[in-house]
Amino acid sequence: MGHTPYGYRIVNGNAVIDNDAADRLRNLYKNYLAGMGLMSAAAEVGIDAYHGSVKRLLSNKHYLGDAFYPAIIGESTFTRAQEEITRRAEALGRNGRKTKPREVKPFRRFKLGELTEHFDSPVQQAEYIYSQIESEVS
């Protein structure tokens, strides 16, 4: 088994709830669902973690309870937190979905008006000629 999730301790081979950490977790969910950001919700309850770690705390299904870990939060709270994470990600365009790239059609027709010799330098004359090219919109 991997490391023990935040909010639990292992006692005699069984996972038990660490009450102080579990209270912080419950308050983290409450603060996040009240509209606080990941970092501010965690800081408010005394959890010192990066935003990615806080998001993983909010997304950890062990907190719902399973065969080994007792439940710390209810399913409705967990579901609302997941919906809020998704809602905020979509509002910021961070939902991981690729948008279809806009099709760019290059110009295919060009016209060049009457040219005169303006410059003695071939480089300057070439720049002048290039600047006179116009694209035709089709």
Tab-separated table of N, CA and C in Angstrom:
chain	number	residue	atom	x	y	z
A	1	MET	N	0.852	-1.176	0.000
A	1	MET	CA	0.000	0.000	0.000
A	1	MET	C	0.896	1.237	0.000
A	2	GLY	N	0.457	2.306	-0.607
A	2	GLY	CA	1.221	3.546	-0.693
A	2	GLY	C	1.191	4.300	0.620
A	3	HIS	N	1.435	5.580	0.541
A	3	HIS	CA	1.448	6.382	1.760
A	3	HIS	C	0.027	6.572	2.294
A	4	THR	N	-0.068	6.913	3.543
A	4	THR	CA	-1.356	7.118	4.186
A	4	THR	C	-1.888	8.501	3.824
A	5	PRO	N	-3.106	8.602	3.309
A	5	PRO	CA	-3.651	9.909	2.943
A	5	PRO	C	-3.774	10.836	4.152
A	6	TYR	N	-3.681	12.134	3.869
A	6	TYR	CA	-3.840	13.156	4.903
A	6	TYR	C	-5.195	12.952	5.578
A	7	GLY	N	-5.212	13.004	6.891
A	7	GLY	CA	-6.450	12.839	7.641
A	7	GLY	C	-6.588	11.473	8.290
A	8	TYR	N	-5.642	10.584	7.996
A	8	TYR	CA	-5.681	9.239	8.564
A	8	TYR	C	-4.364	8.919	9.254
A	9	ARG	N	-4.427	7.963	10.178
A	9	ARG	CA	-3.248	7.369	10.801
A	9	ARG	C	-3.436	5.862	10.729
A	10	ILE	N	-2.348	5.143	10.773
A	10	ILE	CA	-2.425	3.682	10.814
A	10	ILE	C	-2.125	3.253	12.244
A	11	VAL	N	-3.072	2.551	12.852
A	11	VAL	CA	-2.923	2.056	14.218
A	11	VAL	C	-3.204	0.553	14.191
A	12	ASN	N	-2.208	-0.231	14.601
A	12	ASN	CA	-2.329	-1.695	14.613
A	12	ASN	C	-2.786	-2.245	13.256
A	13	GLY	N	-2.272	-1.666	12.189
A	13	GLY	CA	-2.587	-2.154	10.850
A	13	GLY	C	-3.907	-1.678	10.282
A	14	ASN	N	-4.617	-0.831	11.013
A	14	ASN	CA	-5.906	-0.317	10.539
A	14	ASN	C	-5.843	1.193	10.389
A	15	ALA	N	-6.550	1.706	9.391
A	15	ALA	CA	-6.622	3.157	9.197
A	15	ALA	C	-7.653	3.724	10.159
A	16	VAL	N	-7.240	4.743	10.891
A	16	VAL	CA	-8.158	5.457	11.780
A	16	VAL	C	-8.091	6.937	11.432
A	17	ILE	N	-9.154	7.645	11.746
A	17	ILE	CA	-9.222	9.072	11.429
A	17	ILE	C	-8.386	9.857	12.424
A	18	ASP	N	-7.537	10.730	11.902
A	18	ASP	CA	-6.794	11.705	12.709
A	18	ASP	C	-7.731	12.905	12.841
A	19	ASN	N	-8.326	13.071	14.017
A	19	ASN	CA	-9.405	14.045	14.190
A	19	ASN	C	-9.010	15.473	13.833
A	20	ASP	N	-7.809	15.913	14.228
A	20	ASP	CA	-7.386	17.283	13.903
A	20	ASP	C	-7.277	17.479	12.390
A	21	ALA	N	-6.616	16.553	11.723
A	21	ALA	CA	-6.451	16.659	10.271
A	21	ALA	C	-7.793	16.502	9.560
A	22	ALA	N	-8.651	15.626	10.067
A	22	ALA	CA	-9.963	15.426	9.448
A	22	ALA	C	-10.813	16.684	9.568
A	23	ASP	N	-10.727	17.373	10.714
A	23	ASP	CA	-11.456	18.642	10.865
A	23	ASP	C	-10.948	19.673	9.864
A	24	ARG	N	-9.623	19.698	9.659
A	24	ARG	CA	-9.067	20.620	8.660
A	24	ARG	C	-9.603	20.283	7.267
A	25	LEU	N	-9.655	18.996	6.955
A	25	LEU	CA	-10.178	18.572	5.648
A	25	LEU	C	-11.638	18.973	5.468
A	26	ARG	N	-12.454	18.730	6.468
A	26	ARG	CA	-13.872	19.103	6.373
A	26	ARG	C	-14.014	20.607	6.153
A	27	ASN	N	-13.205	21.382	6.886
A	27	ASN	CA	-13.252	22.838	6.723
A	27	ASN	C	-12.691	23.270	5.371
A	28	LEU	N	-11.717	22.527	4.850
A	28	LEU	CA	-11.199	22.814	3.512
A	28	LEU	C	-12.321	22.674	2.484
A	29	TYR	N	-13.060	21.581	2.545
A	29	TYR	CA	-14.186	21.392	1.629
A	29	TYR	C	-15.204	22.517	1.810
A	30	LYS	N	-15.512	22.845	3.057
A	30	LYS	CA	-16.500	23.890	3.336
A	30	LYS	C	-16.054	25.229	2.753
A	31	ASN	N	-14.798	25.593	2.977
A	31	ASN	CA	-14.289	26.867	2.465
A	31	ASN	C	-14.276	26.895	0.939
A	32	TYR	N	-13.845	25.804	0.336
A	32	TYR	CA	-13.784	25.761	-1.126
A	32	TYR	C	-15.184	25.880	-1.719
A	33	LEU	N	-16.132	25.182	-1.143
A	33	LEU	CA	-17.508	25.249	-1.644
A	33	LEU	C	-18.162	26.595	-1.343
A	34	ALA	N	-17.610	27.333	-0.375
A	34	ALA	CA	-18.117	28.677	-0.072
A	34	ALA	C	-17.553	29.718	-1.032
A	35	GLY	N	-16.646	29.298	-1.917
A	35	GLY	CA	-16.144	30.215	-2.930
A	35	GLY	C	-14.684	30.589	-2.807
A	36	MET	N	-14.007	30.113	-1.791
A	36	MET	CA	-12.590	30.435	-1.649
A	36	MET	C	-11.775	29.660	-2.680
A	37	GLY	N	-10.608	30.194	-3.023
A	37	GLY	CA	-9.698	29.512	-3.930
A	37	GLY	C	-8.995	28.370	-3.222
A	38	LEU	N	-8.304	27.554	-3.983
A	38	LEU	CA	-7.619	26.390	-3.414
A	38	LEU	C	-6.623	26.795	-2.335
A	39	MET	N	-5.745	27.730	-2.660
A	39	MET	CA	-4.690	28.120	-1.718
A	39	MET	C	-5.254	28.836	-0.498
A	40	SER	N	-6.198	29.751	-0.711
A	40	SER	CA	-6.739	30.491	0.432
A	40	SER	C	-7.578	29.586	1.329
A	41	ALA	N	-8.308	28.640	0.748
A	41	ALA	CA	-9.096	27.702	1.552
A	41	ALA	C	-8.182	26.835	2.407
A	42	ALA	N	-7.066	26.395	1.825
A	42	ALA	CA	-6.115	25.567	2.576
A	42	ALA	C	-5.418	26.378	3.659
A	43	ALA	N	-4.980	27.582	3.326
A	43	ALA	CA	-4.288	28.422	4.311
A	43	ALA	C	-5.208	28.759	5.479
A	44	GLU	N	-6.466	28.995	5.191
A	44	GLU	CA	-7.447	29.346	6.225
A	44	GLU	C	-7.581	28.246	7.278
A	45	VAL	N	-7.453	26.985	6.863
A	45	VAL	CA	-7.618	25.871	7.801
A	45	VAL	C	-6.291	25.343	8.329
A	46	GLY	N	-5.183	25.919	7.853
A	46	GLY	CA	-3.878	25.522	8.365
A	46	GLY	C	-3.215	24.390	7.605
A	47	ILE	N	-3.614	24.182	6.359
A	47	ILE	CA	-2.962	23.171	5.525
A	47	ILE	C	-1.969	23.896	4.635
A	48	ASP	N	-0.684	23.585	4.804
A	48	ASP	CA	0.373	24.222	4.018
A	48	ASP	C	0.699	23.317	2.836
A	49	ALA	N	0.154	23.658	1.669
A	49	ALA	CA	0.352	22.819	0.483
A	49	ALA	C	0.247	23.683	-0.766
A	50	TYR	N	0.788	23.164	-1.861
A	50	TYR	CA	0.653	23.828	-3.152
A	50	TYR	C	-0.757	23.598	-3.697
A	51	HIS	N	-1.166	24.426	-4.667
A	51	HIS	CA	-2.534	24.317	-5.175
A	51	HIS	C	-2.829	22.942	-5.780
A	52	GLY	N	-1.852	22.330	-6.438
A	52	GLY	CA	-2.068	20.997	-7.005
A	52	GLY	C	-2.322	19.961	-5.923
A	53	SER	N	-1.608	20.095	-4.813
A	53	SER	CA	-1.808	19.167	-3.693
A	53	SER	C	-3.179	19.372	-3.062
A	54	VAL	N	-3.603	20.622	-2.958
A	54	VAL	CA	-4.922	20.909	-2.386
A	54	VAL	C	-6.011	20.332	-3.287
A	55	LYS	N	-5.842	20.485	-4.586
A	55	LYS	CA	-6.826	19.919	-5.520
A	55	LYS	C	-6.882	18.401	-5.374
A	56	ARG	N	-5.727	17.765	-5.202
A	56	ARG	CA	-5.717	16.307	-5.011
A	56	ARG	C	-6.388	15.922	-3.691
A	57	LEU	N	-6.226	16.742	-2.655
A	57	LEU	CA	-6.936	16.477	-1.397
A	57	LEU	C	-8.442	16.505	-1.637
A	58	LEU	N	-8.893	17.515	-2.381
A	58	LEU	CA	-10.326	17.638	-2.646
A	58	LEU	C	-10.844	16.534	-3.567
A	59	SER	N	-9.956	15.891	-4.305
A	59	SER	CA	-10.363	14.860	-5.268
A	59	SER	C	-10.107	13.433	-4.782
A	60	ASN	N	-9.607	13.275	-3.563
A	60	ASN	CA	-9.244	11.954	-3.050
A	60	ASN	C	-10.495	11.188	-2.610
A	61	LYS	N	-10.797	10.100	-3.305
A	61	LYS	CA	-12.002	9.315	-3.022
A	61	LYS	C	-11.912	8.522	-1.721
A	62	HIS	N	-10.718	8.396	-1.157
A	62	HIS	CA	-10.602	7.686	0.124
A	62	HIS	C	-11.400	8.392	1.213
A	63	TYR	N	-11.569	9.719	1.082
A	63	TYR	CA	-12.291	10.468	2.109
A	63	TYR	C	-13.780	10.125	2.149
A	64	LEU	N	-14.268	9.442	1.120
A	64	LEU	CA	-15.654	8.967	1.125
A	64	LEU	C	-15.794	7.689	1.946
A	65	GLY	N	-14.673	7.053	2.209
A	65	GLY	CA	-14.676	5.786	2.935
A	65	GLY	C	-14.663	4.618	1.965
A	66	ASP	N	-13.940	3.582	2.339
A	66	ASP	CA	-13.902	2.346	1.554
A	66	ASP	C	-13.618	1.201	2.515
A	67	ALA	N	-13.203	0.079	1.999
A	67	ALA	CA	-12.991	-1.106	2.833
A	67	ALA	C	-11.893	-0.895	3.872
A	68	PHE	N	-10.943	0.009	3.601
A	68	PHE	CA	-9.836	0.213	4.533
A	68	PHE	C	-9.941	1.540	5.276
A	69	TYR	N	-10.330	2.600	4.563
A	69	TYR	CA	-10.373	3.934	5.165
A	69	TYR	C	-11.792	4.299	5.588
A	70	PRO	N	-11.970	4.766	6.836
A	70	PRO	CA	-13.291	5.243	7.252
A	70	PRO	C	-13.611	6.586	6.575
A	71	ALA	N	-14.890	6.881	6.435
A	71	ALA	CA	-15.323	8.105	5.757
A	71	ALA	C	-15.026	9.338	6.611
A	72	ILE	N	-14.545	10.386	5.946
A	72	ILE	CA	-14.320	11.678	6.601
A	72	ILE	C	-15.359	12.686	6.130
A	73	ILE	N	-15.747	12.607	4.859
A	73	ILE	CA	-16.751	13.524	4.316
A	73	ILE	C	-17.863	12.715	3.664
A	74	GLY	N	-18.997	13.374	3.456
A	74	GLY	CA	-20.128	12.724	2.803
A	74	GLY	C	-20.020	12.783	1.289
A	75	GLU	N	-20.789	11.924	0.646
A	75	GLU	CA	-20.742	11.850	-0.814
A	75	GLU	C	-21.254	13.126	-1.468
A	76	SER	N	-22.265	13.766	-0.888
A	76	SER	CA	-22.794	14.994	-1.496
A	76	SER	C	-21.751	16.107	-1.463
A	77	THR	N	-21.001	16.213	-0.371
A	77	THR	CA	-19.941	17.224	-0.278
A	77	THR	C	-18.856	16.945	-1.308
A	78	PHE	N	-18.458	15.689	-1.417
A	78	PHE	CA	-17.421	15.321	-2.385
A	78	PHE	C	-17.881	15.621	-3.811
A	79	THR	N	-19.112	15.246	-4.129
A	79	THR	CA	-19.646	15.469	-5.476
A	79	THR	C	-19.727	16.954	-5.791
A	80	ARG	N	-20.206	17.751	-4.838
A	80	ARG	CA	-20.280	19.206	-5.073
A	80	ARG	C	-18.893	19.794	-5.276
A	81	ALA	N	-17.901	19.302	-4.536
A	81	ALA	CA	-16.528	19.800	-4.700
A	81	ALA	C	-15.995	19.455	-6.086
A	82	GLN	N	-16.267	18.237	-6.569
A	82	GLN	CA	-15.803	17.855	-7.907
A	82	GLN	C	-16.484	18.695	-8.982
A	83	GLU	N	-17.776	18.954	-8.798
A	83	GLU	CA	-18.499	19.798	-9.754
A	83	GLU	C	-17.950	21.219	-9.747
A	84	GLU	N	-17.612	21.720	-8.567
A	84	GLU	CA	-17.060	23.077	-8.459
A	84	GLU	C	-15.669	23.149	-9.082
A	85	ILE	N	-14.852	22.128	-8.878
A	85	ILE	CA	-13.523	22.087	-9.508
A	85	ILE	C	-13.679	22.133	-11.026
A	86	THR	N	-14.594	21.331	-11.552
A	86	THR	CA	-14.830	21.295	-12.998
A	86	THR	C	-15.372	22.626	-13.494
A	87	ARG	N	-16.313	23.208	-12.764
A	87	ARG	CA	-16.905	24.486	-13.171
A	87	ARG	C	-15.847	25.575	-13.240
A	88	ARG	N	-15.008	25.654	-12.228
A	88	ARG	CA	-13.965	26.686	-12.209
A	88	ARG	C	-12.934	26.457	-13.311
A	89	ALA	N	-12.586	25.205	-13.544
A	89	ALA	CA	-11.615	24.901	-14.603
A	89	ALA	C	-12.163	25.306	-15.966
A	90	GLU	N	-13.435	25.009	-16.211
A	90	GLU	CA	-14.030	25.376	-17.498
A	90	GLU	C	-14.151	26.884	-17.641
A	91	ALA	N	-14.473	27.576	-16.547
A	91	ALA	CA	-14.580	29.034	-16.604
A	91	ALA	C	-13.241	29.673	-16.952
A	92	LEU	N	-12.160	29.033	-16.552
A	92	LEU	CA	-10.820	29.549	-16.844
A	92	LEU	C	-10.223	28.941	-18.109
A	93	GLY	N	-10.968	28.071	-18.776
A	93	GLY	CA	-10.461	27.433	-19.986
A	93	GLY	C	-9.402	26.388	-19.705
A	94	ARG	N	-9.439	25.812	-18.520
A	94	ARG	CA	-8.425	24.822	-18.127
A	94	ARG	C	-9.032	23.441	-17.948
A	95	ASN	N	-9.921	23.093	-18.842
A	95	ASN	CA	-10.594	21.814	-18.699
A	95	ASN	C	-9.886	20.688	-19.432
A	96	GLY	N	-8.757	20.980	-20.064
A	96	GLY	CA	-7.981	19.951	-20.726
A	96	GLY	C	-8.508	19.552	-22.086
A	97	ARG	N	-9.613	20.139	-22.494
A	97	ARG	CA	-10.156	19.815	-23.811
A	97	ARG	C	-9.512	20.717	-24.848
A	98	LYS	N	-9.086	20.110	-25.912
A	98	LYS	CA	-8.487	20.883	-26.993
A	98	LYS	C	-9.608	21.488	-27.830
A	99	THR	N	-9.466	22.753	-28.121
A	99	THR	CA	-10.429	23.389	-28.999
A	99	THR	C	-9.960	23.217	-30.433
A	100	LYS	N	-10.902	23.148	-31.323
A	100	LYS	CA	-10.558	22.976	-32.730
A	100	LYS	C	-9.854	24.245	-33.201
A	101	PRO	N	-8.674	24.098	-33.778
A	101	PRO	CA	-7.969	25.296	-34.223
A	101	PRO	C	-8.722	25.975	-35.364
A	102	ARG	N	-8.651	27.259	-35.350
A	102	ARG	CA	-9.301	28.060	-36.374
A	102	ARG	C	-8.579	27.832	-37.693
A	103	GLU	N	-9.349	27.630	-38.732
A	103	GLU	CA	-8.745	27.373	-40.038
A	103	GLU	C	-8.290	28.698	-40.642
A	104	VAL	N	-7.028	28.759	-40.981
A	104	VAL	CA	-6.452	29.955	-41.578
A	104	VAL	C	-6.222	29.678	-43.054
A	105	LYS	N	-6.841	30.485	-43.874
A	105	LYS	CA	-6.669	30.320	-45.315
A	105	LYS	C	-5.662	31.360	-45.792
A	106	PRO	N	-4.550	30.908	-46.314
A	106	PRO	CA	-3.552	31.874	-46.783
A	106	PRO	C	-4.033	32.561	-48.061
A	107	PHE	N	-3.543	33.770	-48.243
A	107	PHE	CA	-3.859	34.488	-49.475
A	107	PHE	C	-3.218	33.750	-50.644
A	108	ARG	N	-3.941	33.661	-51.740
A	108	ARG	CA	-3.411	32.951	-52.899
A	108	ARG	C	-3.242	33.859	-54.110
A	109	ARG	N	-3.821	35.017	-54.044
A	109	ARG	CA	-3.715	35.921	-55.183
A	109	ARG	C	-3.111	37.232	-54.706
A	110	PHE	N	-2.181	37.709	-55.479
A	110	PHE	CA	-1.492	38.949	-55.158
A	110	PHE	C	-1.452	39.822	-56.401
A	111	LYS	N	-1.322	41.120	-56.173
A	111	LYS	CA	-1.138	42.016	-57.311
A	111	LYS	C	-0.010	42.983	-56.988
A	112	LEU	N	0.621	43.419	-58.035
A	112	LEU	CA	1.749	44.326	-57.907
A	112	LEU	C	1.537	45.447	-58.915
A	113	GLY	N	1.468	46.641	-58.394
A	113	GLY	CA	1.222	47.796	-59.259
A	113	GLY	C	2.465	48.193	-60.054
A	114	GLU	N	2.397	49.363	-60.651
A	114	GLU	CA	3.504	49.915	-61.441
A	114	GLU	C	4.678	50.210	-60.518
A	115	LEU	N	5.861	49.762	-60.894
A	115	LEU	CA	7.051	49.970	-60.070
A	115	LEU	C	8.009	50.918	-60.770
A	116	THR	N	8.693	51.694	-59.974
A	116	THR	CA	9.736	52.584	-60.491
A	116	THR	C	11.002	52.341	-59.696
A	117	GLU	N	12.082	52.777	-60.234
A	117	GLU	CA	13.376	52.627	-59.561
A	117	GLU	C	13.512	53.794	-58.587
A	118	HIS	N	13.357	53.510	-57.288
A	118	HIS	CA	13.424	54.554	-56.271
A	118	HIS	C	14.780	54.633	-55.576
A	119	PHE	N	15.482	53.523	-55.493
A	119	PHE	CA	16.683	53.472	-54.661
A	119	PHE	C	17.870	52.951	-55.458
A	120	ASP	N	19.053	53.444	-55.086
A	120	ASP	CA	20.284	52.955	-55.706
A	120	ASP	C	20.700	51.614	-55.105
A	121	SER	N	20.394	51.429	-53.837
A	121	SER	CA	20.769	50.190	-53.151
A	121	SER	C	19.813	49.067	-53.556
A	122	PRO	N	20.347	47.924	-53.989
A	122	PRO	CA	19.468	46.813	-54.359
A	122	PRO	C	18.616	46.314	-53.188
A	123	VAL	N	19.164	46.369	-51.977
A	123	VAL	CA	18.415	45.912	-50.803
A	123	VAL	C	17.230	46.834	-50.558
A	124	GLN	N	17.458	48.140	-50.587
A	124	GLN	CA	16.371	49.092	-50.371
A	124	GLN	C	15.334	48.998	-51.491
A	125	GLN	N	15.783	48.808	-52.729
A	125	GLN	CA	14.859	48.669	-53.853
A	125	GLN	C	14.005	47.409	-53.675
A	126	ALA	N	14.618	46.304	-53.220
A	126	ALA	CA	13.870	45.064	-52.988
A	126	ALA	C	12.837	45.255	-51.879
A	127	GLU	N	13.208	45.969	-50.809
A	127	GLU	CA	12.257	46.246	-49.731
A	127	GLU	C	11.086	47.071	-50.247
A	128	TYR	N	11.391	48.059	-51.099
A	128	TYR	CA	10.341	48.897	-51.681
A	128	TYR	C	9.393	48.046	-52.529
A	129	ILE	N	9.940	47.202	-53.381
A	129	ILE	CA	9.104	46.368	-54.252
A	129	ILE	C	8.236	45.429	-53.407
A	130	TYR	N	8.829	44.835	-52.388
A	130	TYR	CA	8.092	43.919	-51.515
A	130	TYR	C	6.939	44.645	-50.820
A	131	SER	N	7.174	45.901	-50.439
A	131	SER	CA	6.131	46.668	-49.748
A	131	SER	C	4.965	47.007	-50.671
A	132	GLN	N	5.150	46.917	-51.975
A	132	GLN	CA	4.100	47.256	-52.930
A	132	GLN	C	3.188	46.074	-53.271
A	133	ILE	N	3.518	44.895	-52.786
A	133	ILE	CA	2.692	43.713	-53.058
A	133	ILE	C	1.417	43.803	-52.226
A	134	GLU	N	0.280	43.603	-52.866
A	134	GLU	CA	-1.014	43.632	-52.180
A	134	GLU	C	-1.707	42.288	-52.373
A	135	SER	N	-2.391	41.836	-51.327
A	135	SER	CA	-3.129	40.577	-51.452
A	135	SER	C	-4.555	40.887	-51.877
A	136	GLU	N	-5.122	39.996	-52.649
A	136	GLU	CA	-6.505	40.131	-53.078
A	136	GLU	C	-7.363	39.200	-52.233
A	137	VAL	N	-8.400	39.744	-51.640
A	137	VAL	CA	-9.308	38.944	-50.831
A	137	VAL	C	-10.292	38.267	-51.762
A	138	SER	N	-10.403	36.947	-51.609
A	138	SER	CA	-11.317	36.225	-52.506
A	138	SER	C	-12.590	35.836	-51.800
